[in-house]
């Protein structure tokens, strides 16, 4: 259902944001503070700010993501909703203060008829504190299956659209749909936000232009963004036609988070090469100075929910699922792969590595089994059918060549499994193999490590020391944090095959040491640690928000907030003229490039008009005129030789005349 303030997509994509009309707001706690709008604010209609403290003292967190952490089911003609206990956005609440109210803004995984949307929205608000965003079907398809999955997702995973069939060329209409959808999320946020007291935490590449909408409306909003996918190198990212629009939109956040240092470094390089911004590192914190605001850069890989996995493990044990699988694979050494059906997961490369290991190390024939679990594809990805065909063909070939009665080297499972069944496979696996060619994080190794540790405080799960082994691609986000894993380049099938053999052949003491090291890290850097750390940095970066004077400037995605010291005063020409006339002695320092001469001028020599102007200033004995520049002494001396009594500070002050 489109809101009443919805405008055509071309206006949205071009940045002509309309003034939002007041709508009926259903939350009992809603507050907009008009405050004092500075006379220098160029866009009063879109700016809501206040220098006075709000009457509501308790901070809230508004989490905005593409999907709400809910499960929906249609029963007897009505909708039934429940929390999705495995959703990251629900689990991150564990790291937030207990008294902090958390609200969610996002879409549902099901289609709700337009005549039911208001009732559903009210139920979700009352029972779950969730605000659903509903899209027209055509807009949803262009936004998610179009721009997100066929343009941003491939590009962020280093896949360039060399042809229309692979990756899809840039489509302006899909970009317009992306902007329009982000604006619908924005409209839902402003229904519930109290800009002076609330924090807003935006998640992932689906909503990268949302910060501009929010910053334009609320100059002092406290807002963070976390990217859960990779951020590509500048050589890849620069091919995106809307590259600067997305960078500038992200920079309207106060804190931008990434899983790894590499992703953050790529983002900073893009800001440097495309926007001319340089970052600074102080006391371990990385910040970008952006028009008087400091945009923080956070590097923190997400973790898992230990409590949730413990409860799943307890249920799996009670139901006997672990014992069932142990009997099925008795006498076999199990390698496990769990991946989404996606072109970047490297599933077929894993199968080829398994085939290579069986060829080079015949002793594993009849003993080693690779169980490959493939989760359903998320949306309409690229080349899904082709990838599925390749995987199935590899499985058939390997099983025909190395299989025998009672032994199948590759067990391919492409039917949906419950989390309890997956947990049971973790228990029996000697090694987990991840060969993704590019992945933002991938929490499969973390979950495997915790499952191999067993139930905390229980002796019935494993007997003897705990052990686990990981063969992990060097191109996944969790790889740097797992120093005990055997890291591989998945494109090198032979080397990956040798890594599988090394993992299976390694002695138990070494496996135990590696497992203990991994478990210490995973158990202490869980999802609560991640969210708590992000909130602490967001609070730190926003501590001076209401101490500065802020003005919104620019149009479209060039909009930014200029933050200045409270004592800053805008220069007034009449005051300058008055003070100039009253002064008995004046020092006038003039920059050259960009001041006396245009920055992009081809002819760098000053015009006669400029020289006449400087001569007139020099004739007044009260004036001391200096040209300050990084240019060489020869050129400046030659250009200004006609001017009498003018000083020159050339070569950044090294030469004075």
XYZ file of C-alpha atoms in Angstrom:
657
model
C 0.000 0.000 0.000
C 1.570 3.270 -1.108
C 1.470 6.183 1.323
C -0.291 9.413 0.398
C 3.024 11.227 0.066
C 4.252 8.824 -2.623
C 5.469 10.564 -5.781
C 6.650 9.296 -9.132
C 9.880 7.347 -9.253
C 11.769 9.747 -11.492
C 11.370 12.512 -8.923
C 12.618 10.186 -6.207
C 15.641 8.966 -8.138
C 16.600 12.510 -9.048
C 16.457 13.507 -5.387
C 13.470 15.846 -5.550
C 12.122 14.790 -2.187
C 8.614 16.105 -1.532
C 7.562 17.606 1.773
C 6.033 14.808 3.795
C 2.452 15.443 4.862
C 1.286 14.584 8.340
C -0.247 11.126 8.563
C -2.139 9.343 11.312
C 0.439 7.809 13.621
C -0.500 4.748 15.581
C 2.320 4.613 18.128
C 1.385 6.129 21.495
C 4.860 7.622 21.805
C 5.557 9.960 18.920
C 7.213 13.313 19.130
C 8.436 15.874 16.640
C 10.347 18.848 17.957
C 10.297 21.923 15.719
C 12.991 23.729 17.742
C 14.812 26.725 16.339
C 15.620 26.640 12.678
C 18.657 28.735 11.887
C 18.267 31.651 9.532
C 21.082 30.150 7.496
C 19.299 26.804 6.960
C 18.672 26.514 3.256
C 15.952 23.892 3.581
C 13.720 24.634 6.531
C 10.909 22.417 5.306
C 13.001 19.266 5.649
C 14.955 20.024 8.802
C 13.797 19.082 12.283
C 16.271 19.872 15.024
C 16.278 21.194 18.568
C 18.882 22.539 20.934
C 16.603 21.826 23.883
C 16.493 18.429 25.612
C 13.482 16.284 24.848
C 10.771 15.726 27.425
C 11.221 11.989 26.871
C 14.398 10.844 28.587
C 14.628 7.128 27.738
C 16.640 6.161 24.665
C 15.131 3.784 22.148
C 16.675 1.793 19.332
C 14.926 1.633 15.962
C 16.303 -1.228 13.886
C 15.621 -0.916 10.171
C 16.198 -3.913 7.910
C 14.737 -5.332 4.741
C 13.030 -8.160 6.673
C 11.332 -8.091 10.055
C 12.490 -10.864 12.443
C 9.082 -12.521 12.248
C 7.524 -15.713 10.936
C 4.111 -15.442 9.301
C 1.565 -18.158 8.690
C -1.956 -18.099 7.292
C -4.383 -20.069 9.471
C -8.128 -20.377 8.900
C -8.299 -17.174 6.905
C -6.289 -15.068 9.371
C -2.622 -14.294 9.911
C -0.534 -15.756 12.716
C 2.826 -14.192 13.603
C 5.701 -15.275 15.840
C 9.298 -14.260 16.464
C 11.953 -15.827 14.250
C 14.369 -16.953 16.946
C 17.150 -17.468 14.375
C 16.954 -13.909 12.991
C 20.080 -11.835 13.661
C 18.066 -8.654 14.172
C 16.159 -10.268 17.032
C 19.264 -11.791 18.617
C 21.183 -8.503 18.682
C 18.816 -7.256 21.389
C 20.872 -9.342 23.840
C 23.684 -6.779 23.648
C 21.480 -3.714 24.168
C 20.634 -2.310 27.618
C 17.715 -4.108 29.253
C 15.756 -0.876 29.689
C 16.226 0.170 26.053
C 13.043 -0.159 24.035
C 13.620 -1.736 20.628
C 11.368 -1.205 17.616
C 11.689 -2.807 14.208
C 10.943 -1.399 10.773
C 11.006 -3.783 7.818
C 8.994 -5.855 5.386
C 7.310 -9.224 5.794
C 8.291 -12.388 3.963
C 4.670 -12.873 2.859
C 2.286 -10.848 0.732
C -0.564 -9.253 2.656
C -3.668 -8.072 0.799
C -4.128 -4.327 0.797
C -7.410 -4.492 2.734
C -5.642 -6.404 5.539
C -2.527 -4.275 5.806
C -3.801 -1.777 8.373
C -5.041 -4.516 10.697
C -1.834 -6.517 10.329
C 0.262 -3.413 10.992
C -1.680 -2.680 14.178
C -1.264 -6.261 15.445
C 2.477 -6.247 14.777
C 2.852 -2.891 16.478
C 0.911 -3.885 19.572
C 2.339 -7.379 20.061
C 5.850 -7.195 18.593
C 6.708 -3.461 18.343
C 7.247 -4.028 14.648
C 6.280 -1.534 11.939
C 5.783 -3.343 8.614
C 6.555 -1.727 5.276
C 4.282 -2.863 2.460
C 5.259 -2.538 -1.211
C 3.334 -2.772 -4.451
C 4.251 -6.152 -6.064
C 5.946 -4.592 -9.094
C 8.047 -2.313 -6.887
C 9.104 -5.212 -4.648
C 10.254 -7.229 -7.661
C 12.293 -4.379 -9.127
C 13.776 -3.492 -5.753
C 14.785 -6.908 -4.384
C 15.033 -9.271 -7.353
C 16.122 -6.432 -9.619
C 18.517 -3.846 -8.199
C 19.518 -5.670 -4.988
C 20.030 -9.191 -6.317
C 20.993 -8.547 -9.928
C 23.110 -5.426 -9.620
C 24.344 -4.699 -6.086
C 24.764 -8.307 -4.899
C 26.892 -9.432 -7.902
C 28.967 -6.244 -7.916
C 29.685 -6.420 -4.181
C 30.818 -10.014 -4.755
C 33.210 -8.918 -7.537
C 31.065 -9.934 -10.507
C 31.006 -7.315 -13.252
C 28.106 -7.234 -15.753
C 30.143 -8.045 -18.847
C 26.984 -9.173 -20.628
C 23.257 -8.773 -20.121
C 22.954 -12.493 -19.320
C 25.591 -12.504 -16.569
C 25.019 -9.911 -13.894
C 22.677 -7.651 -15.815
C 23.573 -4.229 -17.140
C 22.671 -1.163 -15.094
C 18.981 -0.366 -15.421
C 17.888 3.127 -14.404
C 14.344 1.982 -13.661
C 15.651 -0.546 -11.118
C 17.657 2.188 -9.415
C 14.533 4.339 -9.269
C 12.666 1.428 -7.656
C 15.504 1.042 -5.128
C 15.282 4.710 -4.182
C 11.480 4.564 -4.016
C 11.570 1.558 -1.696
C 14.112 3.207 0.584
C 11.764 6.171 0.786
C 8.914 3.899 1.888
C 11.114 2.659 4.740
C 11.873 6.293 5.577
C 8.184 7.109 5.795
C 7.679 4.297 8.302
C 10.617 5.424 10.421
C 9.332 8.997 10.743
C 5.987 7.655 11.967
C 7.619 6.399 15.161
C 10.854 8.319 15.649
C 11.648 10.798 18.380
C 14.703 12.392 16.697
C 16.318 13.775 19.855
C 16.236 10.542 21.852
C 16.165 7.597 19.465
C 19.007 5.718 17.852
C 18.474 4.338 14.353
C 20.446 1.296 13.213
C 20.132 0.491 9.497
C 21.218 -2.878 8.165
C 22.692 -4.067 4.883
C 22.888 -3.154 1.221
C 19.118 -3.064 0.676
C 18.906 0.320 2.459
C 22.088 2.180 1.566
C 20.365 5.433 0.539
C 18.017 5.551 3.542
C 20.510 7.613 5.628
C 20.128 10.551 3.239
C 16.337 10.601 3.607
C 16.605 10.536 7.393
C 19.454 13.043 7.690
C 17.634 15.442 5.403
C 14.571 15.354 7.659
C 16.383 15.253 11.025
C 19.802 16.945 10.936
C 20.895 15.689 14.362
C 19.553 12.156 14.201
C 21.818 9.509 15.789
C 22.167 6.914 13.071
C 24.366 3.897 12.366
C 24.648 1.619 9.349
C 26.095 -1.886 9.147
C 26.938 -3.634 5.885
C 26.603 -7.417 6.119
C 27.981 -8.114 2.637
C 31.500 -7.521 1.302
C 32.425 -4.054 0.099
C 34.411 -4.410 -3.140
C 37.690 -2.792 -4.058
C 37.562 0.623 -5.683
C 38.409 -0.826 -9.094
C 35.197 -2.866 -8.960
C 32.982 -0.366 -7.169
C 33.866 2.498 -9.514
C 32.031 0.677 -12.347
C 28.683 1.328 -10.619
C 26.961 4.280 -12.360
C 25.469 5.522 -9.065
C 28.690 5.068 -7.110
C 28.898 8.608 -5.711
C 25.213 8.740 -4.790
C 25.566 5.625 -2.626
C 28.820 6.765 -0.996
C 27.366 10.166 -0.106
C 24.209 8.546 1.234
C 26.216 6.240 3.508
C 28.252 9.189 4.765
C 25.060 10.723 6.143
C 25.306 8.029 8.836
C 27.240 8.691 12.030
C 28.826 5.229 12.189
C 29.372 2.743 9.337
C 30.185 -0.841 10.259
C 31.957 -3.602 8.347
C 32.804 -7.212 9.156
C 36.493 -7.030 8.220
C 39.321 -4.553 7.832
C 39.487 -5.288 4.094
C 35.864 -4.222 3.561
C 36.431 -1.017 5.545
C 39.668 -0.295 3.687
C 37.917 -0.655 0.329
C 35.205 1.765 1.440
C 37.748 4.320 2.645
C 39.688 4.008 -0.612
C 36.499 4.651 -2.594
C 35.782 7.751 -0.497
C 39.322 8.964 -1.104
C 39.451 8.341 -4.851
C 35.895 9.336 -5.738
C 35.061 12.021 -3.175
C 38.519 13.285 -2.202
C 38.038 12.428 1.488
C 40.831 11.277 3.761
C 40.422 9.308 6.955
C 42.209 9.666 10.287
C 42.959 7.093 12.951
C 43.057 8.313 16.542
C 43.392 6.065 19.588
C 42.287 3.056 17.616
C 39.219 4.750 16.103
C 38.911 5.440 12.380
C 36.980 8.533 11.294
C 36.190 10.457 8.123
C 35.809 14.227 8.393
C 32.783 15.095 6.285
C 31.740 18.772 6.315
C 32.442 19.208 10.006
C 30.944 15.867 11.023
C 33.069 12.885 11.996
C 31.769 9.692 10.394
C 33.061 6.733 12.370
C 34.192 3.472 10.756
C 33.552 0.332 12.798
C 35.271 -3.006 12.111
C 33.581 -5.800 14.006
C 32.598 -9.264 12.696
C 29.187 -10.381 13.870
C 28.900 -13.376 16.190
C 26.369 -16.073 16.962
C 23.777 -16.426 19.709
C 25.233 -18.891 22.186
C 21.993 -19.308 24.106
C 20.013 -20.157 20.998
C 22.510 -22.778 19.859
C 22.617 -24.319 23.324
C 18.833 -24.709 23.333
C 18.894 -26.232 19.842
C 21.618 -28.662 20.912
C 19.605 -29.711 23.960
C 16.525 -30.393 21.818
C 18.544 -32.338 19.223
C 19.995 -34.519 21.962
C 16.606 -35.165 23.531
C 15.082 -36.137 20.192
C 17.884 -38.555 19.410
C 18.782 -36.921 16.097
C 22.517 -37.055 16.838
C 22.456 -40.764 17.660
C 20.459 -41.447 14.509
C 23.105 -39.802 12.292
C 25.968 -41.482 14.149
C 24.465 -44.864 13.382
C 23.894 -43.915 9.748
C 27.504 -42.831 9.230
C 29.118 -45.339 11.575
C 32.667 -46.143 10.474
C 32.793 -43.113 8.165
C 34.659 -39.819 8.472
C 32.183 -37.032 7.691
C 33.063 -33.737 6.046
C 30.216 -31.223 6.085
C 29.253 -28.350 3.824
C 26.233 -26.103 4.427
C 25.613 -23.394 1.875
C 22.864 -21.381 0.241
C 22.177 -22.103 -3.414
C 24.180 -19.190 -4.713
C 26.701 -18.633 -7.491
C 29.288 -17.291 -5.004
C 29.238 -20.163 -2.481
C 31.720 -22.288 -4.441
C 29.787 -25.526 -3.915
C 30.989 -27.121 -7.120
C 34.595 -26.173 -6.296
C 34.169 -28.045 -3.012
C 32.944 -31.137 -4.864
C 35.887 -30.965 -7.263
C 38.269 -30.722 -4.285
C 36.642 -33.808 -2.750
C 37.090 -35.628 -6.051
C 40.727 -34.560 -6.161
C 41.347 -35.841 -2.613
C 39.846 -39.245 -3.429
C 42.046 -39.481 -6.524
C 45.277 -38.452 -4.823
C 44.662 -40.245 -1.531
C 42.964 -43.602 -2.210
C 43.086 -44.482 1.485
C 40.030 -42.253 2.006
C 37.916 -44.153 -0.500
C 35.187 -45.978 1.312
C 35.850 -43.944 4.469
C 35.439 -40.211 3.768
C 31.950 -38.859 3.073
C 31.120 -35.279 2.105
C 27.603 -34.319 3.209
C 26.621 -31.233 1.230
C 23.480 -29.467 2.482
C 22.139 -26.814 0.118
C 19.626 -24.286 1.421
C 17.045 -22.837 -0.994
C 18.107 -19.782 -3.003
C 17.189 -16.398 -1.545
C 15.181 -14.738 -4.274
C 15.843 -14.930 -7.982
C 19.620 -15.036 -8.091
C 21.865 -15.193 -11.133
C 22.431 -18.498 -12.948
C 20.802 -20.543 -10.163
C 19.515 -23.276 -12.493
C 22.875 -23.547 -14.233
C 24.764 -23.836 -10.938
C 22.310 -26.417 -9.628
C 22.823 -28.518 -12.765
C 26.615 -28.391 -12.414
C 26.436 -29.468 -8.769
C 24.158 -32.389 -9.472
C 26.341 -33.541 -12.370
C 29.486 -33.423 -10.194
C 27.755 -35.423 -7.459
C 26.641 -38.068 -9.955
C 30.121 -38.352 -11.505
C 31.957 -38.656 -8.176
C 29.528 -41.215 -6.795
C 29.717 -43.321 -9.958
C 33.521 -43.305 -9.977
C 34.256 -43.821 -6.281
C 31.026 -45.202 -4.865
C 30.252 -48.838 -4.114
C 27.498 -50.771 -2.356
C 27.089 -49.312 1.115
C 29.302 -46.304 0.378
C 28.464 -42.991 -1.310
C 31.301 -40.434 -1.193
C 28.988 -37.413 -1.703
C 25.609 -37.085 0.001
C 23.739 -34.206 -1.595
C 20.787 -32.794 0.370
C 18.778 -30.040 -1.307
C 15.585 -30.349 0.720
C 14.965 -27.885 3.568
C 16.262 -29.138 6.935
C 15.284 -27.876 10.362
C 17.871 -26.161 12.513
C 17.782 -29.203 14.810
C 18.743 -31.544 11.968
C 21.558 -29.234 10.869
C 22.771 -29.114 14.450
C 22.928 -32.929 14.519
C 25.109 -32.912 11.379
C 27.465 -30.447 13.088
C 27.848 -32.943 15.939
C 28.999 -35.845 13.757
C 31.180 -33.902 11.299
C 34.934 -34.289 11.651
C 35.513 -31.225 9.481
C 33.414 -28.378 8.056
C 34.384 -27.110 4.604
C 33.556 -23.605 3.349
C 34.771 -22.790 -0.162
C 32.825 -19.627 -0.966
C 34.562 -17.488 -3.577
C 33.207 -14.370 -1.832
C 31.049 -14.084 1.270
C 30.345 -11.235 3.665
C 30.704 -13.217 6.889
C 29.398 -16.846 6.945
C 28.606 -18.049 10.468
C 28.628 -21.770 9.647
C 32.144 -22.312 11.133
C 31.133 -20.529 14.356
C 28.027 -22.677 14.786
C 30.023 -25.827 14.089
C 32.644 -24.968 16.720
C 30.019 -24.388 19.415
C 28.204 -27.605 18.545
C 31.430 -29.617 18.728
C 32.058 -28.167 22.180
C 28.791 -29.711 23.336
C 26.264 -28.616 25.913
C 27.857 -26.474 28.593
C 27.798 -28.322 31.894
C 26.740 -31.602 30.309
C 28.813 -34.774 30.239
C 26.447 -36.808 28.099
C 27.300 -35.221 24.812
C 30.934 -36.003 24.087
C 33.392 -38.115 25.966
C 36.977 -36.948 26.077
C 38.525 -33.721 24.797
C 36.661 -31.567 22.271
C 38.016 -31.237 18.762
C 37.031 -29.758 15.412
C 38.614 -28.904 12.080
C 37.874 -26.202 9.547
C 38.840 -25.801 5.919
C 37.836 -22.226 5.122
C 38.084 -20.042 2.053
C 40.293 -17.001 2.494
C 37.558 -14.943 0.780
C 34.945 -15.159 3.566
C 34.519 -12.616 6.339
C 35.021 -15.015 9.254
C 38.359 -16.295 7.932
C 40.587 -13.674 9.666
C 39.081 -14.501 13.077
C 39.718 -18.260 12.740
C 43.486 -18.489 12.835
C 43.412 -22.235 13.460
C 41.491 -23.020 10.291
C 43.235 -24.321 7.181
C 42.755 -21.406 4.801
C 42.497 -22.164 1.099
C 42.069 -20.451 -2.216
C 38.963 -22.327 -3.423
C 39.872 -21.691 -7.054
C 42.945 -23.886 -6.539
C 41.163 -27.244 -6.542
C 44.337 -29.288 -6.076
C 45.457 -27.300 -3.033
C 41.973 -27.471 -1.531
C 41.955 -31.237 -2.003
C 45.256 -31.463 -0.138
C 43.815 -29.276 2.615
C 40.933 -31.729 3.053
C 43.412 -34.565 3.421
C 45.471 -32.547 5.906
C 42.384 -31.774 7.996
C 41.323 -35.409 8.169
C 44.846 -36.707 8.811
C 45.778 -34.241 11.545
C 46.413 -35.704 14.987
C 43.858 -35.311 17.741
C 46.061 -33.151 20.033
C 46.485 -30.565 17.275
C 42.752 -30.628 16.511
C 42.015 -30.074 20.185
C 44.352 -27.074 20.425
C 42.822 -25.459 17.371
C 39.314 -26.117 18.623
C 40.034 -24.621 22.053
C 41.450 -21.478 20.466
C 38.444 -21.084 18.181
C 35.910 -21.731 20.942
C 37.455 -19.090 23.218
C 37.021 -16.508 20.490
C 33.545 -17.545 19.308
C 32.097 -17.827 22.832
C 33.333 -14.384 23.889
C 32.628 -12.546 20.615
C 28.981 -13.464 20.255
C 26.141 -11.446 18.744
C 25.554 -9.632 22.051
C 29.197 -8.517 22.144
C 28.866 -7.286 18.558
C 25.706 -5.231 19.094
C 26.916 -3.862 22.432
C 30.199 -2.753 20.857
C 28.398 -1.085 17.951
C 26.048 0.826 20.260
C 28.959 1.995 22.439
C 30.766 3.391 19.411
C 27.571 4.989 18.121
C 27.050 6.708 21.477
C 30.657 7.898 21.485
C 30.518 9.306 17.953
C 27.206 11.108 18.641
C 28.123 12.600 22.026
C 28.543 16.139 20.608
C 25.523 16.078 18.295
C 23.562 18.712 20.181
C 26.567 20.924 20.871
C 27.167 21.873 17.248
C 25.264 24.129 14.905
C 24.029 22.165 11.918
C 22.812 23.208 8.497
C 21.502 20.993 5.750
C 22.940 21.803 2.332
C 22.713 20.406 -1.170
C 20.041 18.691 -3.234
C 19.366 15.117 -4.271
C 21.998 12.672 -3.001
C 24.460 15.536 -2.736
C 22.676 16.553 0.464
C 24.888 16.721 3.554
C 24.811 18.347 6.962
C 27.451 20.955 7.733
C 28.296 20.883 11.447
C 30.067 23.880 12.951
C 31.254 25.053 16.365
C 28.534 26.729 18.465
C 30.528 29.981 18.405
C 30.689 30.054 14.625
C 29.247 33.167 13.012
C 28.501 33.591 9.371
C 30.484 36.472 7.905
C 28.379 39.471 7.029
C 29.590 41.703 4.191
C 28.316 44.959 5.768
C 30.101 44.094 9.035
C 33.317 43.251 7.155
C 33.203 46.591 5.309
C 32.583 48.466 8.558
C 35.447 46.739 10.371
C 37.743 47.278 7.378
C 37.128 51.018 7.460
C 37.686 51.257 11.203
C 40.941 49.269 11.241
C 44.228 51.167 11.421
C 46.360 48.195 10.383
C 45.195 45.280 8.223
C 46.846 41.960 7.293
C 45.234 40.371 4.222
C 46.311 36.820 3.316
C 45.106 35.613 -0.080
C 45.251 32.050 -1.359
C 46.002 31.707 -5.052
C 44.463 28.582 -6.638
C 40.761 28.543 -5.949
C 40.694 32.128 -4.582
C 42.415 34.581 -6.892
C 42.182 32.131 -9.784
C 39.590 29.417 -10.543
C 40.743 25.949 -9.447
C 40.250 24.410 -12.899
C 41.596 27.286 -14.948
C 43.901 26.201 -17.788
C 45.800 29.505 -17.845
C 47.180 29.789 -14.313
C 48.594 33.324 -14.694
C 46.568 36.090 -12.972
C 44.493 38.344 -15.194
C 45.096 42.058 -15.486
C 41.911 42.653 -13.526
C 43.322 40.718 -10.583
C 46.617 42.631 -10.734
C 44.779 45.975 -10.799
C 42.718 44.897 -7.788
C 45.863 43.955 -5.840
C 47.567 47.236 -6.789
C 44.600 49.152 -5.412
C 44.824 47.285 -2.106
C 48.589 47.814 -1.882
C 48.282 51.566 -2.365
C 46.593 51.811 1.038
C 49.461 52.031 3.558
C 47.288 50.432 6.246
C 47.262 47.167 4.265
C 49.842 44.365 4.305
C 49.034 41.987 1.427
C 50.463 38.473 1.146
C 49.901 35.802 -1.505
C 50.004 32.399 0.225
C 50.440 29.367 -2.035
C 52.145 26.044 -2.494
C 53.357 27.145 -5.927
C 57.015 27.771 -6.692
C 58.739 31.082 -6.095
C 59.684 31.571 -9.754
C 56.158 31.510 -11.170
C 54.628 33.591 -8.362
C 57.482 36.088 -8.471
C 57.117 36.504 -12.224
C 53.324 36.831 -12.174
C 53.189 39.431 -9.374
C 56.308 41.426 -10.243
C 54.138 44.334 -11.530
C 52.546 44.703 -8.081
C 54.423 46.906 -5.656
C 54.548 46.273 -1.916
C 53.018 42.800 -2.158
C 54.384 39.916 -0.116
C 54.720 36.327 -1.318
C 54.718 33.165 0.810
C 55.553 30.491 -1.774
C 56.204 26.755 -1.496
C 53.904 26.413 1.533
C 55.779 29.119 3.422
C 59.294 27.846 2.766
C 60.026 30.940 0.674
C 59.044 34.398 1.960
C 59.456 37.689 0.172
